[in-house]
mmCIF file of C-alpha atoms in Angstrom:
data_model
loop_
_atom_site.group_PDB
_atom_site.id
_atom_site.type_symbol
_atom_site.label_atom_id
_atom_site.label_comp_id
_atom_site.label_asym_id
_atom_site.label_seq_id
_atom_site.Cartn_x
_atom_site.Cartn_y
_atom_site.Cartn_z
ATOM 1 C CA MET A 1477 5.679 -46.872 -34.726
ATOM 2 C CA LEU A 1478 7.666 -44.484 -32.549
ATOM 3 C CA ASN A 1479 6.307 -41.914 -30.921
ATOM 4 C CA ASN A 1480 9.161 -39.033 -32.119
ATOM 5 C CA THR A 1481 7.699 -35.967 -30.529
ATOM 6 C CA ARG A 1482 10.436 -34.388 -27.900
ATOM 7 C CA PRO A 1483 8.665 -35.616 -24.633
ATOM 8 C CA GLY A 1484 8.594 -38.933 -26.515
ATOM 9 C CA ARG A 1485 11.948 -39.221 -27.017
ATOM 10 C CA SER A 1486 12.631 -37.860 -23.317
ATOM 11 C CA PHE A 1487 10.097 -40.273 -21.878
ATOM 12 C CA ARG A 1488 12.379 -43.666 -23.844
ATOM 13 C CA ARG A 1489 15.627 -42.431 -22.753
ATOM 14 C CA LEU A 1490 14.225 -41.390 -19.089
ATOM 15 C CA LEU A 1491 12.776 -44.928 -18.778
ATOM 16 C CA TRP A 1492 16.077 -46.694 -20.223
ATOM 17 C CA VAL A 1493 17.850 -44.065 -16.896
ATOM 18 C CA ALA A 1494 15.157 -45.692 -15.000
ATOM 19 C CA ALA A 1495 15.771 -49.092 -15.708
ATOM 20 C CA ALA A 1496 19.815 -49.212 -15.481
ATOM 21 C CA ALA A 1497 19.401 -47.351 -12.023
ATOM 22 C CA ASN A 1498 17.135 -49.866 -10.686
ATOM 23 C CA VAL A 1499 19.694 -52.678 -12.015
ATOM 24 C CA VAL A 1500 22.474 -50.447 -10.492
ATOM 25 C CA ILE A 1501 20.776 -50.255 -7.022
ATOM 26 C CA SER A 1502 19.608 -53.681 -7.482
ATOM 27 C CA LEU A 1503 22.954 -55.734 -7.790
ATOM 28 C CA PRO A 1504 24.681 -54.542 -4.717
ATOM 29 C CA ALA A 1505 21.170 -55.191 -2.368
ATOM 30 C CA ILE A 1506 21.576 -58.736 -3.889
ATOM 31 C CA ALA A 1507 25.262 -59.022 -2.672
ATOM 32 C CA ALA A 1508 25.041 -56.863 0.427
ATOM 33 C CA PRO A 1509 21.510 -55.943 1.405
ATOM 34 C CA THR A 1510 23.173 -55.053 4.590
ATOM 35 C CA ALA A 1511 25.025 -52.466 3.122
ATOM 36 C CA ILE A 1512 22.244 -50.936 1.103
ATOM 37 C CA ILE A 1513 20.199 -50.975 4.007
ATOM 38 C CA GLY A 1514 22.939 -48.829 5.950
ATOM 39 C CA LEU A 1515 22.467 -46.138 3.089
ATOM 40 C CA ALA A 1516 19.014 -45.429 4.594
ATOM 41 C CA GLY A 1517 20.281 -45.326 8.151
ATOM 42 C CA ARG A 1518 19.047 -48.441 9.298
ATOM 43 C CA THR A 1519 21.626 -50.641 11.029
ATOM 44 C CA GLU A 1520 19.884 -53.899 10.105
ATOM 45 C CA ALA A 1521 16.680 -55.331 8.033
ATOM 46 C CA ASP A 1522 14.477 -58.068 9.454
ATOM 47 C CA ALA A 1523 16.547 -60.749 7.521
ATOM 48 C CA GLU A 1524 18.472 -60.313 4.420
ATOM 49 C CA ILE A 1525 16.354 -62.638 2.201
ATOM 50 C CA TRP A 1526 13.650 -60.050 1.904
ATOM 51 C CA PRO A 1527 15.914 -57.476 0.476
ATOM 52 C CA ARG A 1528 17.289 -59.613 -1.649
ATOM 53 C CA LEU A 1529 14.194 -60.716 -2.870
ATOM 54 C CA ALA A 1530 12.897 -57.147 -3.395
ATOM 55 C CA ALA A 1531 16.109 -56.425 -5.204
ATOM 56 C CA LEU A 1532 15.344 -59.602 -7.394
ATOM 57 C CA GLN A 1533 11.807 -58.223 -8.220
ATOM 58 C CA LEU A 1534 13.175 -54.953 -9.125
ATOM 59 C CA ILE A 1535 15.239 -55.981 -11.663
ATOM 60 C CA ILE A 1536 12.653 -58.337 -13.375
ATOM 61 C CA LEU A 1537 9.986 -55.352 -13.348
ATOM 62 C CA SER A 1538 12.852 -53.292 -14.879
ATOM 63 C CA ALA A 1539 12.463 -55.999 -17.897
ATOM 64 C CA PHE A 1540 8.626 -54.674 -18.314
ATOM 65 C CA TYR A 1541 10.207 -51.269 -19.011
ATOM 66 C CA ILE A 1542 11.765 -52.025 -22.168
ATOM 67 C CA PRO A 1543 9.418 -52.199 -24.615
ATOM 68 C CA PRO A 1544 8.082 -49.149 -23.983
ATOM 69 C CA ALA A 1545 11.384 -47.276 -23.735
ATOM 70 C CA ILE A 1546 11.992 -48.932 -27.520
ATOM 71 C CA ASP A 1547 8.263 -47.617 -28.667
ATOM 72 C CA LEU A 1548 5.831 -45.876 -25.894
ATOM 73 C CA ASP A 1549 2.979 -45.738 -28.410
ATOM 74 C CA ARG A 1550 2.870 -49.795 -29.446
ATOM 75 C CA TYR A 1551 3.398 -50.557 -25.489
ATOM 76 C CA ARG A 1552 1.499 -47.817 -23.724
ATOM 77 C CA PRO A 1553 -0.244 -49.955 -21.146
ATOM 78 C CA LEU A 1554 3.195 -50.707 -20.257
ATOM 79 C CA ALA A 1555 4.413 -46.999 -19.969
ATOM 80 C CA TRP A 1556 1.614 -46.593 -17.539
ATOM 81 C CA CYS A 1557 2.720 -49.156 -15.778
ATOM 82 C CA ALA A 1558 6.127 -48.090 -15.123
ATOM 83 C CA VAL A 1559 4.861 -44.854 -14.199
ATOM 84 C CA ALA A 1560 2.223 -46.643 -11.791
ATOM 85 C CA ALA A 1561 5.000 -48.754 -10.337
ATOM 86 C CA HIS A 1562 7.633 -46.206 -9.729
ATOM 87 C CA THR A 1563 4.453 -44.384 -7.836
ATOM 88 C CA ALA A 1564 3.429 -47.587 -5.674
ATOM 89 C CA GLY A 1565 6.932 -47.579 -5.062
ATOM 90 C CA GLY A 1566 7.457 -43.946 -3.684
ATOM 91 C CA MET A 1567 3.707 -44.202 -1.928
ATOM 92 C CA PHE A 1568 5.314 -47.731 -0.032
ATOM 93 C CA PHE A 1569 8.197 -46.080 1.383
ATOM 94 C CA LEU A 1570 6.686 -42.347 2.046
ATOM 95 C CA PHE A 1571 4.939 -43.187 5.240
ATOM 96 C CA GLU A 1572 8.332 -45.045 6.652
ATOM 97 C CA PRO A 1573 10.605 -42.331 8.097
ATOM 98 C CA GLY A 1574 13.566 -44.536 8.028
ATOM 99 C CA TYR A 1575 13.044 -45.421 4.238
ATOM 100 C CA ARG A 1576 12.019 -41.900 2.400
ATOM 101 C CA LEU A 1577 15.125 -42.026 0.588
ATOM 102 C CA PHE A 1578 13.583 -44.642 -1.600
ATOM 103 C CA ALA A 1579 10.580 -42.698 -1.689
ATOM 104 C CA ALA A 1580 12.270 -40.122 -2.798
ATOM 105 C CA TYR A 1581 14.073 -42.630 -5.531
ATOM 106 C CA ASP A 1582 10.899 -43.866 -7.038
ATOM 107 C CA PHE A 1583 9.209 -40.139 -7.011
ATOM 108 C CA GLY A 1584 12.347 -38.886 -9.122
ATOM 109 C CA PHE A 1585 11.221 -41.335 -11.603
ATOM 110 C CA ALA A 1586 7.425 -41.447 -11.247
ATOM 111 C CA LEU A 1587 7.248 -37.713 -11.952
ATOM 112 C CA PRO A 1588 9.041 -36.833 -14.861
ATOM 113 C CA LEU A 1589 7.991 -39.708 -16.648
ATOM 114 C CA ALA A 1590 4.006 -39.311 -15.956
ATOM 115 C CA ALA A 1591 4.595 -35.665 -17.102
ATOM 116 C CA LEU A 1592 6.544 -36.604 -20.508
ATOM 117 C CA LEU A 1593 4.409 -39.912 -21.254
ATOM 118 C CA THR A 1594 1.445 -37.274 -20.701
ATOM 119 C CA MET A 1595 3.026 -34.553 -23.271
ATOM 120 C CA ALA A 1596 4.052 -37.196 -25.589
ATOM 121 C CA ILE A 1597 0.418 -38.764 -25.841
ATOM 122 C CA ARG A 1598 -0.861 -35.149 -26.332
ATOM 123 C CA ARG A 1599 1.740 -34.116 -29.251
ATOM 124 C CA ASP A 1600 1.080 -37.488 -31.135
ATOM 125 C CA ARG A 1601 -2.487 -37.145 -31.559
ATOM 126 C CA PRO A 1602 -3.838 -35.913 -34.701
ATOM 127 C CA ALA A 1603 -4.937 -32.269 -34.861
ATOM 128 C CA ALA A 1604 -8.515 -32.956 -35.809
ATOM 129 C CA SER A 1605 -8.850 -34.537 -32.253
ATOM 130 C CA ARG A 1606 -7.209 -31.565 -30.472
ATOM 131 C CA ALA A 1607 -10.696 -30.001 -30.055
ATOM 132 C CA PRO A 1608 -11.803 -28.127 -27.412
ATOM 133 C CA VAL A 1609 -13.410 -29.872 -24.898
ATOM 134 C CA ALA A 1610 -16.180 -27.197 -24.109
ATOM 135 C CA THR A 1611 -16.747 -23.921 -26.182
ATOM 136 C CA LEU A 1612 -18.819 -21.069 -25.527
#
């Protein structure tokens, strides 16, 4: 069962873009981690193995975006995990001045994904369940 609300379709599309963007960023980081670290204004990483490991994990994490990108209602917990993963990534890098570009990258996906997922879930509920919380 697909959520065919407009926010639902937008969420699925943006999740595909997020997965592709993760792979596009990760592959060069595996091949040339020093160059990628240089984009953040750093001269070197502590060791090249750590950026490579992070890039590999990002590719693996992106595989978990695919089910909710196809059907966000059936895989709603994974949809929320995608939002949480980008939020966690943003928070991790937010307090590291030399790496704030990475925080912006993750928050750039986390915020619109959270908004679209919330709207898609709300619009997909049957009208009877949309009753006001409190009435006077």
